[in-house]
PDB file of C-alpha atoms in Angstrom:
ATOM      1  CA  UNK A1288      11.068  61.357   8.536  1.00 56.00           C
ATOM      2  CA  UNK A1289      11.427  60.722   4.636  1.00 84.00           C
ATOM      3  CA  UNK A1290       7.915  59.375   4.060  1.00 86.00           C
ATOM      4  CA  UNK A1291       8.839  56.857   1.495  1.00 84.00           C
ATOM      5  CA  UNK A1292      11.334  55.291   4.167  1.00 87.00           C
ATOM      6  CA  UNK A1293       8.673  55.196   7.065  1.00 92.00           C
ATOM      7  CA  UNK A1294       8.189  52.068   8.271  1.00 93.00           C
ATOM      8  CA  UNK A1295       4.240  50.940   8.707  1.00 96.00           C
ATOM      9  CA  UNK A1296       3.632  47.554  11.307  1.00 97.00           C
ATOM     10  CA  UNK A1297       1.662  45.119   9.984  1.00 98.00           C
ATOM     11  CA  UNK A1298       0.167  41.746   9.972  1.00 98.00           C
ATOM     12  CA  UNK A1299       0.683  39.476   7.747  1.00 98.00           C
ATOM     13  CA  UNK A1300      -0.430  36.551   6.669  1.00 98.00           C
ATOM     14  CA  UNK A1301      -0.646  33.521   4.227  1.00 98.00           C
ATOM     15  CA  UNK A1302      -3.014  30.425   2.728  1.00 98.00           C
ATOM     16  CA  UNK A1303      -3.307  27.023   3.328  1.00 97.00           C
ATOM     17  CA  UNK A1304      -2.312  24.879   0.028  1.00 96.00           C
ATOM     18  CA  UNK A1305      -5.648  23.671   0.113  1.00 95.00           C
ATOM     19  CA  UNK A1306      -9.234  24.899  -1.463  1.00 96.00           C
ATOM     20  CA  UNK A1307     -12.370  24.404  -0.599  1.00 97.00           C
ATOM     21  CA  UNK A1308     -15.608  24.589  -2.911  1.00 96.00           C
ATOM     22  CA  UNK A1309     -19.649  23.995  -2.275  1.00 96.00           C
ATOM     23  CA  UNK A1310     -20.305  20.086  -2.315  1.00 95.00           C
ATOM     24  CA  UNK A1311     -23.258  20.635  -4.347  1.00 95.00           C
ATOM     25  CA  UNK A1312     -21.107  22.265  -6.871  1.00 92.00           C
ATOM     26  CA  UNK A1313     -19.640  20.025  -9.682  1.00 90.00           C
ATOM     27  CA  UNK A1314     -16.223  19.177  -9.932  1.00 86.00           C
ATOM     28  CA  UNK A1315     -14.895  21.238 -12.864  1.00 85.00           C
ATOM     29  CA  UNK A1316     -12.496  20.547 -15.144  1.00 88.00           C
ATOM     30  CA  UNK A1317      -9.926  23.848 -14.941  1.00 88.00           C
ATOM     31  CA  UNK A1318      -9.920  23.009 -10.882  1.00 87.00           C
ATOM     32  CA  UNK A1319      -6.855  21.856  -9.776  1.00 87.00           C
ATOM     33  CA  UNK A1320      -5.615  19.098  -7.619  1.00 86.00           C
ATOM     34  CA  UNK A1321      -5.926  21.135  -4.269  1.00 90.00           C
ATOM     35  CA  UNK A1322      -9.629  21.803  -4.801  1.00 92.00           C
ATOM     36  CA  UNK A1323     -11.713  19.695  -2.435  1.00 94.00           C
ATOM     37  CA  UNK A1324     -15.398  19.693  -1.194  1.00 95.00           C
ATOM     38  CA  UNK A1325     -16.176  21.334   1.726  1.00 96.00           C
ATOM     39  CA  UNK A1326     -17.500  18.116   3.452  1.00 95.00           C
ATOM     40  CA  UNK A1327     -13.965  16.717   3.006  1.00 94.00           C
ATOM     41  CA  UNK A1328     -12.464  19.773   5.337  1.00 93.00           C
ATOM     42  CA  UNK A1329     -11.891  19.523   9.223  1.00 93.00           C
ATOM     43  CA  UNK A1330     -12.586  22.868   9.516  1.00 96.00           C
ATOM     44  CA  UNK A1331     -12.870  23.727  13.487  1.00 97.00           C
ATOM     45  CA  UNK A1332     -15.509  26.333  14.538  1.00 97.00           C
ATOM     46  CA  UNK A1333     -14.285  30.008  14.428  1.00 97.00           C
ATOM     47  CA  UNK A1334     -10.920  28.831  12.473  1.00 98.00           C
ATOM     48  CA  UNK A1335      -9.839  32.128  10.134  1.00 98.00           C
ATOM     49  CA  UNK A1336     -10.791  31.746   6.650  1.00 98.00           C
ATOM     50  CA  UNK A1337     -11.487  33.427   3.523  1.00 98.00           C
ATOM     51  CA  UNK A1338     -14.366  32.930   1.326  1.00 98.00           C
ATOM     52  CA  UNK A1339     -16.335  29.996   0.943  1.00 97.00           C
ATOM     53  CA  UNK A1340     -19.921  28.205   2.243  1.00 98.00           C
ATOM     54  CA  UNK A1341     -19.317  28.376   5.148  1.00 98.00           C
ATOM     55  CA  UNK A1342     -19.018  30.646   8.042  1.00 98.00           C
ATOM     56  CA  UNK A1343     -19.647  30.609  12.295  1.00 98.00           C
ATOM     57  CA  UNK A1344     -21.789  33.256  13.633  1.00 98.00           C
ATOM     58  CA  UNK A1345     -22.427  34.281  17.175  1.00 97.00           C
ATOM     59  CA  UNK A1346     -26.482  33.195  17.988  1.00 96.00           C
ATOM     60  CA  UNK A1347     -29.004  35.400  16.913  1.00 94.00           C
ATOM     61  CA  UNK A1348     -27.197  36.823  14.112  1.00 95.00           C
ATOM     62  CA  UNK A1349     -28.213  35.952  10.667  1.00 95.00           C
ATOM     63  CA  UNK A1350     -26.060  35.850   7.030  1.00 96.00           C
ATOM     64  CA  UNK A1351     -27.405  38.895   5.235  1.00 95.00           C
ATOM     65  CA  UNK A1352     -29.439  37.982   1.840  1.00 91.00           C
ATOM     66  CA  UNK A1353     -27.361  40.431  -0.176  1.00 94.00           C
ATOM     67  CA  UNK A1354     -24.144  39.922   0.383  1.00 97.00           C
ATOM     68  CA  UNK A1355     -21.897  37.004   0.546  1.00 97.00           C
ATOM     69  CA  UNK A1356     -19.386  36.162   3.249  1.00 98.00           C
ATOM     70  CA  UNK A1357     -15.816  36.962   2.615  1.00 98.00           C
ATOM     71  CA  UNK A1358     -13.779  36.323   5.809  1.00 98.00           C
ATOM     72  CA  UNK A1359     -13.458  35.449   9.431  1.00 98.00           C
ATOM     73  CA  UNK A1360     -10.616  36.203  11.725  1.00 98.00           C
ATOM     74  CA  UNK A1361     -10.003  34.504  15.277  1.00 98.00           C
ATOM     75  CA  UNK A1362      -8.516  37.818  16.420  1.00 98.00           C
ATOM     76  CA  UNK A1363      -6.976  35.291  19.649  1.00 97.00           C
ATOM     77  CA  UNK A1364      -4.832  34.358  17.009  1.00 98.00           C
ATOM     78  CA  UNK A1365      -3.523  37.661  15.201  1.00 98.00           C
ATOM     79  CA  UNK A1366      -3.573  40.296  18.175  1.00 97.00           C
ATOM     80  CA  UNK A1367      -0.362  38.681  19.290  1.00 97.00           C
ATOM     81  CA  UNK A1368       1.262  40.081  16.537  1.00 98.00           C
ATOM     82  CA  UNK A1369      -0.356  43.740  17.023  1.00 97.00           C
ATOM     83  CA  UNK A1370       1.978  46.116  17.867  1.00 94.00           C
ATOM     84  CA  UNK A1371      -0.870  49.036  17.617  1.00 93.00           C
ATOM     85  CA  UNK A1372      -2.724  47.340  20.450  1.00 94.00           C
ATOM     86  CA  UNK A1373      -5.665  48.335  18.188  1.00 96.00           C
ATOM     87  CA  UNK A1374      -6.953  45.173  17.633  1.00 97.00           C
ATOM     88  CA  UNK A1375      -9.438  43.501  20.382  1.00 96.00           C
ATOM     89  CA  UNK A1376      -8.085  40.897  21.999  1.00 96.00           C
ATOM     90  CA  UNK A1377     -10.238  38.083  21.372  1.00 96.00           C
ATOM     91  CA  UNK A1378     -13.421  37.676  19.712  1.00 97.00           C
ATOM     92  CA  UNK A1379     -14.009  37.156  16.018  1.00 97.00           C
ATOM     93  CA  UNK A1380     -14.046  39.702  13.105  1.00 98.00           C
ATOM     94  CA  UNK A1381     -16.758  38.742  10.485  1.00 98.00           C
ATOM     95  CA  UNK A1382     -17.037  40.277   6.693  1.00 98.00           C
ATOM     96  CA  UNK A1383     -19.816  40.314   4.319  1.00 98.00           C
ATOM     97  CA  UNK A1384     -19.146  41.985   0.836  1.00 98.00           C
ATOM     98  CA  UNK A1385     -21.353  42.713  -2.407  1.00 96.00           C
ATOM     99  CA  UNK A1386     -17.812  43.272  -4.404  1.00 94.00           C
ATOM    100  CA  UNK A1387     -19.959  44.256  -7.448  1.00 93.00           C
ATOM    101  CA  UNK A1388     -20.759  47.257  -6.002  1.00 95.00           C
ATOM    102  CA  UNK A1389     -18.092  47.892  -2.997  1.00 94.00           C
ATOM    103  CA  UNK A1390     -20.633  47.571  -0.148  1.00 97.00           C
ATOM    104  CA  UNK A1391     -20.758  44.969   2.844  1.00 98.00           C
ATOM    105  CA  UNK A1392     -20.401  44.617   6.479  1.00 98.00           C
ATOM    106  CA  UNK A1393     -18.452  43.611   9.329  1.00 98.00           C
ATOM    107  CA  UNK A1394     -19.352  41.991  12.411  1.00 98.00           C
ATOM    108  CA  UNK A1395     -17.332  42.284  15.418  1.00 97.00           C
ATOM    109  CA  UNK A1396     -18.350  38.876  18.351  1.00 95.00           C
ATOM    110  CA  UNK A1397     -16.750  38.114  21.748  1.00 96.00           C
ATOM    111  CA  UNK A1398     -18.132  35.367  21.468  1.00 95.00           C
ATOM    112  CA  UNK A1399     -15.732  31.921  22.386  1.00 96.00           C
ATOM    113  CA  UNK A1400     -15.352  29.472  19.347  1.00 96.00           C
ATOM    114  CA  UNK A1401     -17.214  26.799  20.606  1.00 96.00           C
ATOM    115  CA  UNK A1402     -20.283  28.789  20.891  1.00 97.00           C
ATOM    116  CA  UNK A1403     -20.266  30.060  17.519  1.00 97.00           C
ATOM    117  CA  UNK A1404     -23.047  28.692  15.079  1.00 97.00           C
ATOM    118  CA  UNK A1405     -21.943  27.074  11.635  1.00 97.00           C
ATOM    119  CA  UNK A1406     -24.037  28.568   8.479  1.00 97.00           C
ATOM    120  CA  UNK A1407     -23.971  26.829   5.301  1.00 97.00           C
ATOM    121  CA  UNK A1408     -24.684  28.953   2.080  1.00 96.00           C
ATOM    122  CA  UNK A1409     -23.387  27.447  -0.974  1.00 96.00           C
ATOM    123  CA  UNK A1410     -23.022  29.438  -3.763  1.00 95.00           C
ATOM    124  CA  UNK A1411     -21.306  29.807  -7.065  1.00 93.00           C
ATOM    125  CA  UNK A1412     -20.663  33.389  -7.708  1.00 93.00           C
ATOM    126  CA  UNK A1413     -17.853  35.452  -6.012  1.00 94.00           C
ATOM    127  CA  UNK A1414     -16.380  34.028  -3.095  1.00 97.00           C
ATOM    128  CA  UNK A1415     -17.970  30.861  -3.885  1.00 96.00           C
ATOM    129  CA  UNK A1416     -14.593  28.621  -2.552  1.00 96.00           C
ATOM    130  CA  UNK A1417     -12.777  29.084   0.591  1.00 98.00           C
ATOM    131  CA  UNK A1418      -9.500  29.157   1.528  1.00 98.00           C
ATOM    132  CA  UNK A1419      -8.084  28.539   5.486  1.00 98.00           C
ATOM    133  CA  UNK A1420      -5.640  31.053   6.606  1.00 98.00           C
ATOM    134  CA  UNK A1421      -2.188  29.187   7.445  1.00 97.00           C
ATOM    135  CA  UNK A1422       0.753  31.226   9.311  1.00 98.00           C
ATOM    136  CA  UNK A1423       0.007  34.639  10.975  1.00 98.00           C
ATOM    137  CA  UNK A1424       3.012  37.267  11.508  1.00 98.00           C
ATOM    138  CA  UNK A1425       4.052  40.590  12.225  1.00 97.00           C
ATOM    139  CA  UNK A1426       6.095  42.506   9.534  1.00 97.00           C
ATOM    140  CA  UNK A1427       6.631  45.785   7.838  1.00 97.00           C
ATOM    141  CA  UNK A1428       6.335  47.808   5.206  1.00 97.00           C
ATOM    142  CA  UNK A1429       7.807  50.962   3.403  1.00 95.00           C
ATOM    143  CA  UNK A1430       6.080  53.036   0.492  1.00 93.00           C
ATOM    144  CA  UNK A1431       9.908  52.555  -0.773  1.00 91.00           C
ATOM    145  CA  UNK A1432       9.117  49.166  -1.922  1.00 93.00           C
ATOM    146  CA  UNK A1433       6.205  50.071  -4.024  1.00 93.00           C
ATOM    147  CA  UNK A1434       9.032  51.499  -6.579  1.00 87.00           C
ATOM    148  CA  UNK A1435      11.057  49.691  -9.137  1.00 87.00           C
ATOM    149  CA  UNK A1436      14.110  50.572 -11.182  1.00 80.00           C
ATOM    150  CA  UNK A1437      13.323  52.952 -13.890  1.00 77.00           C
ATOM    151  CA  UNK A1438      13.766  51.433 -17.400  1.00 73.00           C
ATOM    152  CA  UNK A1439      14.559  53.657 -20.549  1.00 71.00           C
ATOM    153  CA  UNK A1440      11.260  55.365 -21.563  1.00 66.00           C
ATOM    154  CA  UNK A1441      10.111  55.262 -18.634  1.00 66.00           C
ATOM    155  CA  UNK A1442       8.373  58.579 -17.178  1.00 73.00           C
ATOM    156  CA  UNK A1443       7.487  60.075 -13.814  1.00 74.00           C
ATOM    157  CA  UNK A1444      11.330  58.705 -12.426  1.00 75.00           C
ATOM    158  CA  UNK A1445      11.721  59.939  -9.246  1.00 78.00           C
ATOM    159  CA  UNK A1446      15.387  61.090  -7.453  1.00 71.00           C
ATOM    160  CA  UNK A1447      16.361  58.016  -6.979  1.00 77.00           C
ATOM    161  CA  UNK A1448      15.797  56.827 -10.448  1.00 75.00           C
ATOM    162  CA  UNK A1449      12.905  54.704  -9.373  1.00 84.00           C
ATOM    163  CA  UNK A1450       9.136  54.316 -10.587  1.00 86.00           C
ATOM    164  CA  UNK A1451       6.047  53.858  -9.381  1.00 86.00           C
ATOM    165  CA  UNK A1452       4.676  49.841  -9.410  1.00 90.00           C
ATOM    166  CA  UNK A1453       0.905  49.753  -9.674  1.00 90.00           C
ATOM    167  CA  UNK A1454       1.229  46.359  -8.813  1.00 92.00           C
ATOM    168  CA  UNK A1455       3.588  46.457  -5.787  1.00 94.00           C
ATOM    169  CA  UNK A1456       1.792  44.871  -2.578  1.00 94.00           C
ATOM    170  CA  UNK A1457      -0.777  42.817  -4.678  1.00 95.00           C
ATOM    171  CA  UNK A1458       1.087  39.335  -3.424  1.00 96.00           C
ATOM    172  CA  UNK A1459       0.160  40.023   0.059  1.00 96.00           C
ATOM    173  CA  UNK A1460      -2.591  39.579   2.744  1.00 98.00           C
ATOM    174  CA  UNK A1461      -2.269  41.748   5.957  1.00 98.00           C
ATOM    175  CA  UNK A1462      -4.019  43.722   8.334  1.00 98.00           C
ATOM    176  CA  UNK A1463      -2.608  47.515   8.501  1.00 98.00           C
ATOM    177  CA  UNK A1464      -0.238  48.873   6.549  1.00 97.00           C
ATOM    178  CA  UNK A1465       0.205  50.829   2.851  1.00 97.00           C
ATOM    179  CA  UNK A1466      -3.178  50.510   1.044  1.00 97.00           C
ATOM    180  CA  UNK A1467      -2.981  49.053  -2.327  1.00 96.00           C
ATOM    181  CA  UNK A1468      -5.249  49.710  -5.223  1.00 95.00           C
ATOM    182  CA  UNK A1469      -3.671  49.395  -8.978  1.00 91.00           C
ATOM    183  CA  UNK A1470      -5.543  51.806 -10.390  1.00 92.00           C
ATOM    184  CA  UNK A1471      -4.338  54.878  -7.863  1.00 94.00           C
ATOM    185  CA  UNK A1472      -1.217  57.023  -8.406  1.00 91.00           C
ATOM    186  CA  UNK A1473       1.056  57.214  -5.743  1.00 90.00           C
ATOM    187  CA  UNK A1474       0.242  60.208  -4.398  1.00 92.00           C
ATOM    188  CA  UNK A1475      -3.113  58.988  -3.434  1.00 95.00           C
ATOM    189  CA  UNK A1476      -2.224  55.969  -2.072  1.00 94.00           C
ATOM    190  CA  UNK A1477      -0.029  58.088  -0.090  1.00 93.00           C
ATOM    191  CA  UNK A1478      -2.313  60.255   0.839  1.00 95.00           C
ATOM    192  CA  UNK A1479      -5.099  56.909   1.539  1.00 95.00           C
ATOM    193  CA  UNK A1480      -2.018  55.417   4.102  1.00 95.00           C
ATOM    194  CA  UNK A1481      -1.224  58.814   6.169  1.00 94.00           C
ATOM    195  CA  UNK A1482      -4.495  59.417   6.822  1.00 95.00           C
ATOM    196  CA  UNK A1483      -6.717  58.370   9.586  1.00 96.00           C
ATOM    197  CA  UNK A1484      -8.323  55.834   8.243  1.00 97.00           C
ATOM    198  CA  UNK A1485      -6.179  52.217   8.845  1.00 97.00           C
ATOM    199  CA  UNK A1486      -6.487  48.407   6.694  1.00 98.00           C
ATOM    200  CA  UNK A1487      -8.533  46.409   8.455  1.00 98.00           C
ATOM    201  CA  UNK A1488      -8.135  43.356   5.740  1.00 98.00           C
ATOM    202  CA  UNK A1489      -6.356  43.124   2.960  1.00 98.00           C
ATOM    203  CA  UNK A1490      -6.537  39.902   1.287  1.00 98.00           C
ATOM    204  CA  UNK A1491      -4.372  39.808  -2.097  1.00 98.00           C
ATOM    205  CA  UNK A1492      -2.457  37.482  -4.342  1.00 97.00           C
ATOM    206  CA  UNK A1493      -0.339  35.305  -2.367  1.00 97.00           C
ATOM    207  CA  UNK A1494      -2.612  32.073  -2.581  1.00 96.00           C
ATOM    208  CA  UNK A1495      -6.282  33.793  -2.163  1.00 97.00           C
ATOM    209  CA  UNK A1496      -6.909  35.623  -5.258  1.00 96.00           C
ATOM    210  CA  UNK A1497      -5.600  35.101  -8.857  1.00 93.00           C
ATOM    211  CA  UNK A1498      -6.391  38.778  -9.921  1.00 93.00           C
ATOM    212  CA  UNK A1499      -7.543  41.353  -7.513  1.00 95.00           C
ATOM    213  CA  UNK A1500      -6.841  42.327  -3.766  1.00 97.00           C
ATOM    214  CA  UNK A1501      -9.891  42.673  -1.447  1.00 97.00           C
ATOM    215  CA  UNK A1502      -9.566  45.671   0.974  1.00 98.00           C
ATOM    216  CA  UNK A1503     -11.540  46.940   3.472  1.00 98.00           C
ATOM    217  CA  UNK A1504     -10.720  50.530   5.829  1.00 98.00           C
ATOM    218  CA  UNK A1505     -11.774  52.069   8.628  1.00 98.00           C
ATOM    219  CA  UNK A1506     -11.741  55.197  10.527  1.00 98.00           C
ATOM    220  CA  UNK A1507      -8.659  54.990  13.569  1.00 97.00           C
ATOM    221  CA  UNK A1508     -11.128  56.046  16.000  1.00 97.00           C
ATOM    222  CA  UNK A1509     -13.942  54.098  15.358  1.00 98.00           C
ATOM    223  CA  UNK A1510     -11.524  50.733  15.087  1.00 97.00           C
ATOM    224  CA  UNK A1511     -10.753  51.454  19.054  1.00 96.00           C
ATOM    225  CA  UNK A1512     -14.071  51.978  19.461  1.00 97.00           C
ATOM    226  CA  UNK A1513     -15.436  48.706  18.195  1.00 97.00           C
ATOM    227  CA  UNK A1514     -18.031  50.800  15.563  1.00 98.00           C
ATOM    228  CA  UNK A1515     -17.714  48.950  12.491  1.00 98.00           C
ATOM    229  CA  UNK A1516     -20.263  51.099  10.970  1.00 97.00           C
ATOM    230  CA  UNK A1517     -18.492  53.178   8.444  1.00 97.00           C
ATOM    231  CA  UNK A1518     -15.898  50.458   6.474  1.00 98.00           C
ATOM    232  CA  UNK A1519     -14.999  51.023   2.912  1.00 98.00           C
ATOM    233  CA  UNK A1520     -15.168  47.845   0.819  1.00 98.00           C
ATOM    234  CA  UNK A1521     -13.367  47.746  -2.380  1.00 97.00           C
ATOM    235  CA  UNK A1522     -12.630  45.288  -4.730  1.00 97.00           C
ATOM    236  CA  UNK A1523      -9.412  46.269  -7.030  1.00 94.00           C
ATOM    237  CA  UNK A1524      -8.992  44.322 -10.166  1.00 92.00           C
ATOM    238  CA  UNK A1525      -5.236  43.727 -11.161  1.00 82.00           C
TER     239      UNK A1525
END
C-alpha cells in the first residue's frame, strides 16, 4: 500500500469553550471573556483535562516538584473509540512535563474517579490555565493530507504536484496517528509514524494551544504492557 494513502486510526478530540486559570492569579487584561477562575469550575474528579492547577491523583502518589502537570485522561471515556484495543480500558492516564527541556512523566491508575485525590498547585508559568476536554471520537488520518498544492516557486513538488505543509496536523488533538513536529521534513516524520513507537497524546491547536503542539510517544510494546517508563516528551513550537 502507497504509504502516503495509508490510513492511520485515531482518536480525536476537542476543547471546551471555556478556560480556566489559578484563583490567586490576577485577572489580566489580554484574557478573554472565556477565562474564568478555577473556583468558578464544576470540575468532577478524574474529568479529562489539559493543563491547569489542578489535577486528581490516585493516594499515595505525589505531584513531582519539577515538573508541572499537563493532562489527565479518563481512559473509560476514550477506549470506546480504540480500534487498536491498545488502550486500557479504564483507569486514568496522568502527564507531567518540564517542556523547557522535553522531559516528564506519565502515570498510569486503575483507580475509580471517586477515589482519586484533588491536588491544587497554582502556578503561572507553562501550563499555568486549564482547559476541559469536550467531545471524544474516532477518526483517521493519511500522510496525504499533510501536502498542499504546489505554488510557482515552490521546490521539493512531489508527483502529484503537491508539497510538503510543516504545519499540517497542528489544529488537532488525538491519541495515535501521524506525528507532527514543524520543524521535521517529511521523510522523518514518516519515518517517526511507521515505526514502533505510537502517539500517546497529542494536544495541538484546535482550542488548547495558540502556538505549539504537545506530543508525547511511546514504544508499541511497552504501551500493551502498561510501562510508561520510556515516553518522549516534546514540545514543538509553530
Amino acid at each position: 500500500m502507497d504509504k502516503l494513502k495509508q490510513a492511520f486510526e485515531i482518536i480525536s478530540f476537542t476543547a471546551d469553550p471555556r478556560e480556566y486559570y489559578p484563583a490567586s492569579m490576577e485577572h489580566k487584561n489580554w484574557m478573554p471573556g472565556n477565562y474564568v477562575k478555577h473556583t468558578e469550575m464544576n470540575i468532577p474528579l478524574g474529568q479529562s483535562r489539559y493543563g491547569g492547577p489542578l489535577v486528581d491523583l490516585p493516594a499515595g502518589i505525589a505531584y513531582p516538584d519539577d515538573l508541572r502537570f499537563v493532562a489527565q485522561l479518563d481512559l473509560s471515556k476514550f477506549s470506546p473509540f480504540d480500534k487498536s484495543d491498545l488502550l486500557p480500558q479504564k483507569g486514568q492516564l496522568i502527564f507531567f512535563a518540564d517542556i523547557l527541556n522535553d522531559t516528564g512523566k506519565v502515570i498510569y491508575a486503575d483507580v475509580p474517579n471517586d477515589q482519586l485525590v484533588r491536588v491544587t498547585r497554582e502556578h503561572e508559568d507553562n501550563f499555568f490555565s486549564g482547559i476541559l476536554i469536550d467531545q471524544i471520537y474516532a477518526d483517521t488520518e493519511t500522510l496525504e493530507e499533510r501536502y498542499s498544492e504546489a505554488e510557482e516557486g515552490d521546490e521539493d513538488v512531489n508527483e502529484e504536484g503537491k508539497v510538503w505543509n510543516y504545519f499540517a496536523g497542528h489544529e488537532q488533538s488525538k491519541i495515535f496517528g501521524i506525528y507532527t513536529h514543524c520543524q521535521l521534513q517529511a521523510e522523518e516524520i514518516e519515518e517517526i509514524s511507521f515505526s514502533d513507537r505510537v502517539v500517546l497524546l497529542q494536544v495541538g491547536e484546535n482550542g488548547f494551544n495558540e502556538e505549539g503542539v504537545f506530543t508525547v510517544t511511546i514504544p508499541k510494546e511497552d504501551l500493551k504492557n502498561l510501562n510508561f517508563d520510556n515516553c518522549e516528551f516534546v514540545w514543538a513550537q509553530s
